[in-house]
Amino acid sequence: MARGSTPVASSLYALRQMLGLTPANGDAALTVHPIFVCIDCEAFEHAHHKITEIGVAVLDTRELDQRSAEAKQWIEKIKYGHFKPIEYGLLKNKNFVKGCPEAFNFGTSTWIKLADARRVLQNIFDDPTRLHEAADFDKPLSKTGRDVIFVGHNASSDTSFLKQVGFNVAVDGGTKATMDTQKLAGGTKKKSIALQRLLLSLDVDAYNLHNAGNDAAYTLQAMLLMALKDQSTPGSVAADLLKYSGKLSPAKHSPIVAPHVFAGTAMGCTIESAAENGSIATDMRTNIQRRAERQERKIVVRTVRNASEVPATTAMALQRPVTSHSSHIFFNDPGP
């Protein structure tokens, strides 16, 4: 929290007050007409200090009509952003989660220089309403003077990732408070609630998770949907989560490639040249990746151990690194 900021109990009641759904009942409201800024980061699975994606979703509560609090209408007011440091443009997660950095469902991805990331983030928090101008350094931005609420799913993880690019949410962001959708849904350190599970309980058919832009978008949508759901039927958020307590199917992916632009000092660069200048080796297969590949080859060998000979296609597969192909889809409107 920034100096002077007020800690917020991660309660749906406090959230409903912030959204104007519930009156303060005589108590002084924590904030009036705040702007919610949701951030999600993706880090390279073999080097967590390398932040490969920064996803942003912004909701200005002044644009909401509390007289007609319908999920679809409110979600349409959210603005989305997806920023990717060009130096890490060749890095892609595949061994522990299925990354899909090219599959931003909610608009255009923006390539930036790693050195520009802090400035972009500062612009976002100074004036979240001008999210789409945050990486345009030719347009000066000034602080709005409005209260900003930081939103995240397991928010402490993302604040730690943002520090890797030199941005401290509490100090630099000047946030009034933090809303953690993990805690809003009843999750704890010992018993976390995956974003995918939360979205299923809210009837959101999400695609291309583990893209930072999509995760930020779905997290802010989930926050809104939880508030509206709890307003309509108190206790229903926790009750519906219990219906999805079992093992989840793999997250859905469908092939799209989002349009992209280069901004800031990344303009005129190429991903390949930036990666080389950023001291990322051309061969980015680390020892951990090589061990994973060897393990997959052993699995293939065991499956054909009893055969008289290894099929030609299998033999060819054993000679090359194991790769995975991601897929993506357009935004699926969750509806009311």
XYZ file of C-alpha atoms in Angstrom:
336
model
C 0.000 0.000 0.000
C 1.073 3.549 -0.637
C 1.601 5.928 2.263
C -1.715 6.987 3.654
C -3.624 4.231 1.892
C -6.237 2.288 3.803
C -5.987 -1.503 4.049
C -9.119 -3.140 2.705
C -10.699 -6.280 4.032
C -10.948 -8.462 0.950
C -14.693 -8.691 1.200
C -17.397 -8.634 -1.392
C -19.236 -6.119 0.776
C -16.399 -3.606 0.464
C -16.235 -4.268 -3.269
C -19.967 -3.682 -3.705
C -19.577 -0.350 -1.932
C -16.747 0.652 -4.272
C -18.898 -0.211 -7.274
C -21.848 1.774 -5.927
C -24.014 -1.322 -5.542
C -24.286 -1.076 -1.765
C -24.686 2.165 0.229
C -22.194 2.914 2.971
C -24.999 2.772 5.574
C -23.827 5.843 7.433
C -20.165 4.817 7.469
C -17.640 6.894 5.575
C -17.066 5.279 2.206
C -13.527 4.076 1.605
C -13.516 5.582 -1.862
C -15.958 7.133 -4.299
C -15.859 6.493 -8.052
C -12.508 4.681 -8.047
C -10.691 3.305 -11.076
C -9.840 -0.398 -10.948
C -6.521 -1.396 -12.524
C -5.915 -5.124 -12.880
C -2.431 -6.415 -13.696
C -1.280 -9.916 -14.556
C 2.286 -10.901 -15.401
C 3.764 -13.916 -17.132
C 7.357 -14.854 -16.348
C 9.607 -17.293 -18.184
C 9.266 -20.659 -16.474
C 13.044 -21.226 -16.234
C 13.976 -17.674 -15.175
C 11.244 -15.923 -13.211
C 13.018 -12.570 -13.313
C 12.329 -12.427 -17.058
C 8.857 -10.905 -17.350
C 7.619 -11.870 -20.802
C 4.132 -10.317 -20.678
C 2.249 -7.651 -18.745
C -1.529 -7.726 -19.054
C -3.727 -4.805 -18.009
C -7.469 -4.316 -17.595
C -9.021 -1.019 -16.478
C -12.515 -0.164 -15.261
C -13.593 3.411 -14.546
C -16.583 3.235 -12.192
C -17.823 6.618 -13.423
C -18.791 4.840 -16.633
C -21.047 2.369 -14.813
C -24.788 2.819 -14.511
C -25.768 1.395 -11.128
C -29.444 1.701 -12.045
C -28.922 -1.009 -14.648
C -26.294 -3.249 -13.107
C -26.097 -5.942 -15.770
C -22.950 -7.987 -16.230
C -22.707 -7.638 -19.996
C -23.127 -3.862 -19.963
C -20.576 -3.408 -17.199
C -18.010 -5.731 -18.766
C -18.260 -3.762 -22.008
C -16.845 -0.756 -20.120
C -13.526 -2.498 -19.414
C -10.440 -1.445 -21.388
C -7.659 -3.933 -22.075
C -3.927 -3.840 -22.771
C -1.176 -6.380 -23.442
C 2.488 -5.359 -23.313
C 5.412 -7.615 -24.197
C 9.087 -6.745 -23.606
C 10.718 -7.268 -26.975
C 13.947 -8.592 -25.436
C 12.048 -11.679 -24.250
C 9.975 -12.066 -27.395
C 11.485 -15.451 -28.240
C 10.743 -16.967 -24.831
C 7.644 -19.117 -24.508
C 6.468 -21.305 -21.639
C 5.640 -24.884 -22.507
C 6.972 -27.298 -19.886
C 4.869 -26.377 -16.851
C 2.049 -24.319 -18.373
C 1.014 -23.901 -21.983
C 1.906 -20.339 -22.786
C 0.228 -18.480 -25.638
C 1.758 -14.980 -25.664
C 0.580 -14.325 -29.220
C -3.063 -15.097 -28.420
C -4.403 -11.922 -26.826
C -8.197 -12.176 -27.093
C -9.033 -8.553 -26.347
C -7.259 -6.386 -28.904
C -3.743 -5.497 -30.010
C -0.524 -6.614 -28.330
C 2.130 -3.943 -27.877
C 5.846 -4.677 -28.082
C 7.906 -2.466 -25.777
C 11.514 -2.268 -24.698
C 12.222 -3.733 -21.279
C 13.675 -0.389 -20.222
C 10.338 1.269 -21.073
C 8.202 -1.077 -18.956
C 8.405 1.022 -15.808
C 7.459 4.195 -17.673
C 4.512 2.470 -19.345
C 3.280 1.197 -15.988
C 3.705 4.626 -14.420
C 1.589 6.143 -17.184
C -1.083 3.497 -16.638
C -1.393 4.180 -12.915
C -1.120 7.960 -13.322
C -4.088 7.993 -15.715
C -5.706 4.588 -16.216
C -8.439 6.125 -18.370
C -5.826 6.651 -21.108
C -4.574 3.083 -21.080
C -4.198 2.919 -24.859
C -1.820 5.910 -24.791
C 0.414 4.553 -22.025
C 3.182 3.462 -24.416
C 2.941 6.574 -26.603
C 5.681 8.725 -25.139
C 4.893 11.609 -27.484
C 1.693 12.269 -25.543
C 2.324 13.639 -22.045
C 0.121 12.137 -19.361
C -0.670 13.649 -15.979
C -2.147 12.163 -12.836
C -5.918 12.074 -12.648
C -6.106 12.637 -8.903
C -8.631 9.780 -8.750
C -8.449 6.844 -6.354
C -6.937 3.773 -8.009
C -7.672 0.256 -6.755
C -5.140 -2.411 -7.694
C -6.680 -5.757 -8.685
C -4.992 -9.120 -9.091
C -5.582 -12.833 -8.744
C -3.094 -13.687 -6.015
C -2.114 -10.044 -6.228
C 1.102 -10.355 -4.212
C 2.585 -12.558 -6.924
C 2.028 -9.918 -9.594
C 3.342 -7.090 -7.421
C 6.524 -9.141 -6.982
C 6.810 -9.660 -10.735
C 6.328 -5.942 -11.384
C 9.258 -5.180 -9.107
C 11.403 -7.140 -11.564
C 10.822 -4.367 -14.113
C 11.408 -1.660 -11.510
C 7.811 -0.801 -10.624
C 6.546 -0.868 -7.047
C 2.745 -0.809 -7.048
C 2.509 0.441 -3.478
C 5.014 3.275 -3.883
C 4.928 4.171 -7.578
C 1.296 3.299 -8.263
C -0.160 5.448 -5.499
C -2.977 2.949 -5.076
C -5.737 3.477 -2.554
C -6.240 -0.226 -1.873
C -5.891 -3.733 -3.296
C -8.618 -6.151 -4.321
C -7.429 -9.742 -4.630
C -9.943 -11.941 -6.469
C -8.288 -14.974 -4.919
C -9.276 -13.729 -1.460
C -12.646 -12.396 -2.615
C -13.501 -15.935 -3.683
C -12.431 -17.340 -0.310
C -8.976 -18.584 -1.257
C -6.133 -18.740 1.241
C -2.386 -19.382 1.109
C -2.985 -23.014 2.016
C -5.999 -23.460 -0.235
C -5.755 -21.370 -3.362
C -8.449 -21.046 -6.022
C -7.239 -21.205 -9.604
C -8.479 -18.483 -11.927
C -9.834 -21.143 -14.272
C -11.905 -22.672 -11.450
C -13.272 -19.292 -10.414
C -14.250 -18.458 -13.998
C -16.065 -21.766 -14.427
C -18.072 -21.098 -11.262
C -19.070 -17.728 -12.743
C -20.120 -19.282 -16.081
C -17.286 -17.621 -17.991
C -16.113 -19.773 -20.893
C -12.490 -18.616 -20.877
C -9.949 -19.322 -23.596
C -6.199 -18.854 -23.821
C -5.401 -18.530 -20.144
C -1.728 -18.015 -19.258
C -1.647 -15.107 -21.652
C -1.128 -12.134 -19.327
C -3.541 -9.901 -21.215
C -6.292 -12.494 -21.122
C -5.680 -13.344 -17.462
C -5.920 -9.669 -16.478
C -9.106 -9.316 -18.528
C -10.763 -12.373 -17.040
C -9.645 -11.447 -13.515
C -11.328 -8.038 -13.682
C -14.415 -9.589 -15.255
C -14.483 -12.138 -12.424
C -14.299 -9.345 -9.853
C -17.315 -7.638 -11.390
C -19.278 -10.859 -11.717
C -18.626 -11.832 -8.092
C -19.879 -8.446 -6.891
C -23.042 -8.623 -9.001
C -23.662 -12.228 -8.030
C -23.243 -11.537 -4.325
C -25.496 -8.503 -4.608
C -28.225 -10.618 -6.185
C -27.797 -13.761 -4.069
C -25.565 -13.381 -1.002
C -23.359 -16.412 -0.424
C -23.766 -17.757 -3.958
C -20.123 -17.143 -4.936
C -18.800 -19.618 -2.374
C -21.667 -22.049 -2.958
C -21.092 -22.230 -6.706
C -17.350 -22.684 -6.274
C -18.046 -25.918 -4.398
C -19.568 -27.339 -7.581
C -16.132 -27.193 -9.209
C -14.051 -28.750 -6.450
C -12.791 -31.686 -8.516
C -9.974 -31.958 -11.018
C -10.263 -29.470 -13.852
C -9.931 -30.235 -17.529
C -7.032 -28.522 -19.318
C -7.649 -24.852 -20.055
C -9.169 -24.228 -23.476
C -7.040 -22.930 -26.323
C -7.983 -21.952 -29.840
C -5.712 -20.569 -32.561
C -5.616 -16.817 -33.027
C -2.702 -14.477 -33.446
C -3.480 -11.009 -32.165
C -2.423 -7.959 -34.164
C 0.625 -6.232 -32.721
C 2.347 -2.858 -32.752
C 5.725 -1.566 -31.605
C 5.737 1.393 -29.226
C 8.120 3.631 -27.337
C 11.783 2.966 -28.039
C 10.878 -0.441 -29.492
C 9.684 1.231 -32.686
C 11.907 0.231 -35.589
C 13.231 -2.835 -33.760
C 12.838 -6.506 -34.575
C 12.248 -9.206 -32.010
C 15.297 -11.167 -33.137
C 17.720 -8.240 -32.902
C 16.334 -7.126 -29.544
C 16.633 -10.649 -28.168
C 20.271 -10.853 -29.250
C 21.075 -7.418 -27.832
C 19.274 -8.364 -24.638
C 21.814 -11.153 -24.085
C 19.294 -13.928 -24.677
C 21.158 -16.826 -26.217
C 20.091 -17.895 -29.681
C 19.685 -21.413 -28.344
C 17.413 -20.815 -25.351
C 17.070 -24.453 -24.410
C 18.287 -24.488 -20.820
C 19.500 -27.542 -18.964
C 16.049 -27.882 -17.417
C 14.444 -27.874 -20.845
C 16.910 -30.432 -22.133
C 16.176 -32.707 -19.184
C 12.445 -32.395 -19.894
C 13.039 -33.306 -23.525
C 15.131 -36.330 -22.567
C 12.394 -37.470 -20.203
C 9.764 -37.232 -22.956
C 12.016 -39.244 -25.265
C 12.328 -41.945 -22.599
C 8.547 -42.133 -22.400
C 8.342 -42.635 -26.158
C 11.001 -45.357 -25.987
C 9.120 -47.222 -23.259
C 5.942 -47.246 -25.331
C 7.694 -49.084 -28.170
C 10.022 -51.251 -26.061
C 8.127 -54.429 -26.834
C 7.928 -53.740 -30.554
C 10.292 -55.509 -32.951
C 11.627 -52.174 -34.166
C 11.015 -48.515 -33.585
C 8.780 -47.034 -36.324
C 10.531 -44.619 -38.634
C 8.343 -41.707 -37.511
C 9.202 -42.380 -33.861
C 12.894 -42.658 -34.657
C 12.734 -39.274 -36.360
C 10.920 -37.772 -33.375
C 13.662 -38.958 -31.034
C 16.231 -36.975 -33.015
C 14.624 -33.550 -32.553
C 13.574 -31.474 -29.546
C 10.039 -31.983 -28.326
C 7.914 -28.953 -29.109
C 4.397 -27.904 -28.306
C 1.991 -25.808 -30.319
C -0.352 -23.354 -28.647
C -3.777 -22.336 -29.845
C -6.078 -19.439 -29.174
C -9.582 -17.953 -29.606
C -11.415 -14.656 -29.702
C -13.044 -13.236 -26.587
C -16.073 -15.204 -25.547
C -18.577 -12.838 -23.937
C -19.635 -14.446 -20.638
C -22.975 -12.647 -20.714
C -24.937 -11.715 -17.634
